[in-house]
Coordinates of C-alpha atoms in Angstrom, one line a residue:
M1 CA 101.4 -37.3 178.7
G2 CA 98.6 -39.9 178.2
L3 CA 95.0 -39.1 179.0
N4 CA 94.9 -41.5 182.0
R5 CA 97.9 -39.6 183.6
M6 CA 96.3 -36.3 183.1
M7 CA 93.0 -37.4 184.7
M8 CA 94.7 -38.9 187.7
G9 CA 95.7 -37.0 190.8
K10 CA 97.1 -38.8 193.7
G11 CA 95.8 -42.0 192.3
E12 CA 92.3 -40.8 191.8
V13 CA 90.3 -40.5 188.5
K14 CA 89.1 -36.9 188.0
V15 CA 85.3 -37.0 187.9
V16 CA 83.9 -35.0 184.9
D17 CA 80.3 -33.9 184.7
G18 CA 78.5 -35.0 181.6
S19 CA 75.3 -36.2 180.0
K20 CA 74.0 -38.3 177.1
N21 CA 70.5 -37.7 175.6
W22 CA 68.5 -40.0 173.3
S23 CA 65.4 -38.7 171.5
Y24 CA 62.1 -40.6 171.9
S25 CA 62.6 -42.2 168.5
E26 CA 66.1 -43.3 169.4
A27 CA 64.9 -44.8 172.6
H28 CA 61.8 -46.7 171.2
N29 CA 62.2 -50.4 171.5
K30 CA 66.0 -50.2 171.2
T31 CA 68.8 -52.2 172.9
I32 CA 71.6 -49.7 173.7
A33 CA 75.1 -50.3 175.1
F34 CA 76.2 -47.6 177.6
T35 CA 79.6 -47.4 179.1
V36 CA 79.9 -45.6 182.5
P37 CA 82.6 -43.0 182.5
P38 CA 85.6 -43.3 184.6
G39 CA 85.1 -42.3 188.2
I40 CA 81.3 -42.4 188.0
K41 CA 79.3 -44.4 190.6
R42 CA 75.9 -43.0 189.9
I43 CA 73.9 -42.2 186.9
K44 CA 70.8 -39.8 187.1
V45 CA 68.2 -41.2 184.5
F46 CA 65.4 -38.9 183.6
A47 CA 62.7 -39.0 181.0
E48 CA 59.5 -36.8 180.9
V49 CA 56.6 -39.3 180.2
D50 CA 53.8 -38.0 177.9
Y51 CA 50.9 -36.6 179.9
V52 CA 47.7 -38.4 179.1
E53 CA 44.7 -36.2 179.2
D54 CA 41.6 -35.6 177.0
E55 CA 41.6 -39.3 176.0
P56 CA 39.2 -41.5 177.6
N57 CA 40.9 -44.5 179.3
G58 CA 44.3 -43.5 178.0
Y59 CA 47.5 -45.1 179.1
V60 CA 51.2 -44.9 178.2
N61 CA 54.3 -46.3 180.0
A62 CA 58.0 -46.1 179.5
S63 CA 60.8 -48.1 181.0
I64 CA 64.6 -48.7 180.8
E65 CA 65.8 -52.2 181.9
N66 CA 69.3 -53.9 182.1
K67 CA 69.0 -56.8 179.8
M68 CA 71.7 -58.8 181.8
T69 CA 70.4 -58.4 185.3
N70 CA 66.6 -57.5 184.6
K71 CA 67.1 -54.5 186.9
T72 CA 64.8 -51.7 185.9
W73 CA 66.8 -48.4 185.7
G74 CA 63.5 -46.4 185.5
E75 CA 59.9 -46.6 184.7
G76 CA 57.1 -44.1 184.4
S77 CA 53.5 -44.0 183.1
S78 CA 50.5 -41.7 182.6
E79 CA 46.8 -42.6 182.7
S80 CA 43.4 -41.0 182.3
D81 CA 40.0 -42.1 183.4
E82 CA 36.8 -42.7 181.3
E83 CA 36.2 -39.0 181.1
G84 CA 39.8 -38.2 179.9
R85 CA 40.9 -36.7 183.2
N86 CA 44.5 -37.6 184.1
I87 CA 44.4 -39.8 187.2
Y88 CA 48.1 -40.7 187.4
H89 CA 51.4 -39.4 186.1
Q90 CA 55.0 -40.4 186.9
D91 CA 58.1 -39.6 184.9
I92 CA 61.1 -41.6 184.9
D93 CA 63.5 -40.0 187.6
S94 CA 66.0 -42.4 189.3
I95 CA 69.6 -42.5 190.5
V96 CA 71.3 -45.7 189.5
G97 CA 74.3 -47.1 191.4
V98 CA 76.8 -48.3 188.7
T99 CA 80.3 -49.6 188.3
P100 CA 82.8 -47.2 186.7
N101 CA 84.0 -48.2 183.2
K102 CA 81.4 -50.9 182.9
T103 CA 79.3 -51.4 179.8
Y104 CA 75.6 -51.9 180.5
T105 CA 73.3 -53.4 177.8
L106 CA 70.0 -51.6 178.2
Y107 CA 66.6 -52.0 176.7
F108 CA 64.8 -48.6 176.1
D109 CA 61.0 -48.7 175.8
C110 CA 60.5 -44.9 175.8
W111 CA 58.4 -43.9 172.8
A112 CA 55.9 -42.2 175.0
T113 CA 58.5 -39.7 176.4
G114 CA 60.3 -36.4 175.3
G115 CA 63.5 -38.5 175.2
V116 CA 65.8 -39.9 177.8
T117 CA 68.8 -38.2 179.6
F118 CA 71.5 -39.9 181.6
S119 CA 73.6 -37.4 183.6
W120 CA 76.6 -37.9 185.8
G121 CA 79.1 -36.0 187.8
K122 CA 80.5 -35.3 191.3
A123 CA 77.3 -34.0 192.8
I124 CA 75.4 -37.1 191.4
N125 CA 78.0 -39.4 192.7
D126 CA 77.1 -38.2 196.2
M127 CA 73.5 -39.0 195.8
A128 CA 71.8 -42.1 197.3
P129 CA 70.9 -44.7 194.7
T130 CA 67.3 -45.6 194.0
V131 CA 68.4 -48.6 192.0
E132 CA 71.6 -50.5 192.5
D133 CA 73.1 -52.3 189.5
Y134 CA 76.7 -53.0 190.2

């Protein structure tokens, strides 16, 4: 029996939980093709942005952008004042509405992170998107 037949029940694709992680070096100034798994309508995008502190006037940012639509799938940054105190911090944390089986061409600028994780599954499919990129 073929994989497609095994995954289908009453005409529906079985939603399988999963994730994909890229290290900060894999996600630095790179264009990456990502194909959405079958049955997936939402992708949770998360990256912990480096926390800027003890560095006067420090600033780092990170972002993930669809090269075809210019939609930003996530962005974050961290900033310190002239005395090195952190005054702003935001990790990348978004829910992206996507099209199942579609391949997206994404530009990752995430050097100042601990890496990027895309997660998906039944519970994530039920979440409201913060970004729509169908």
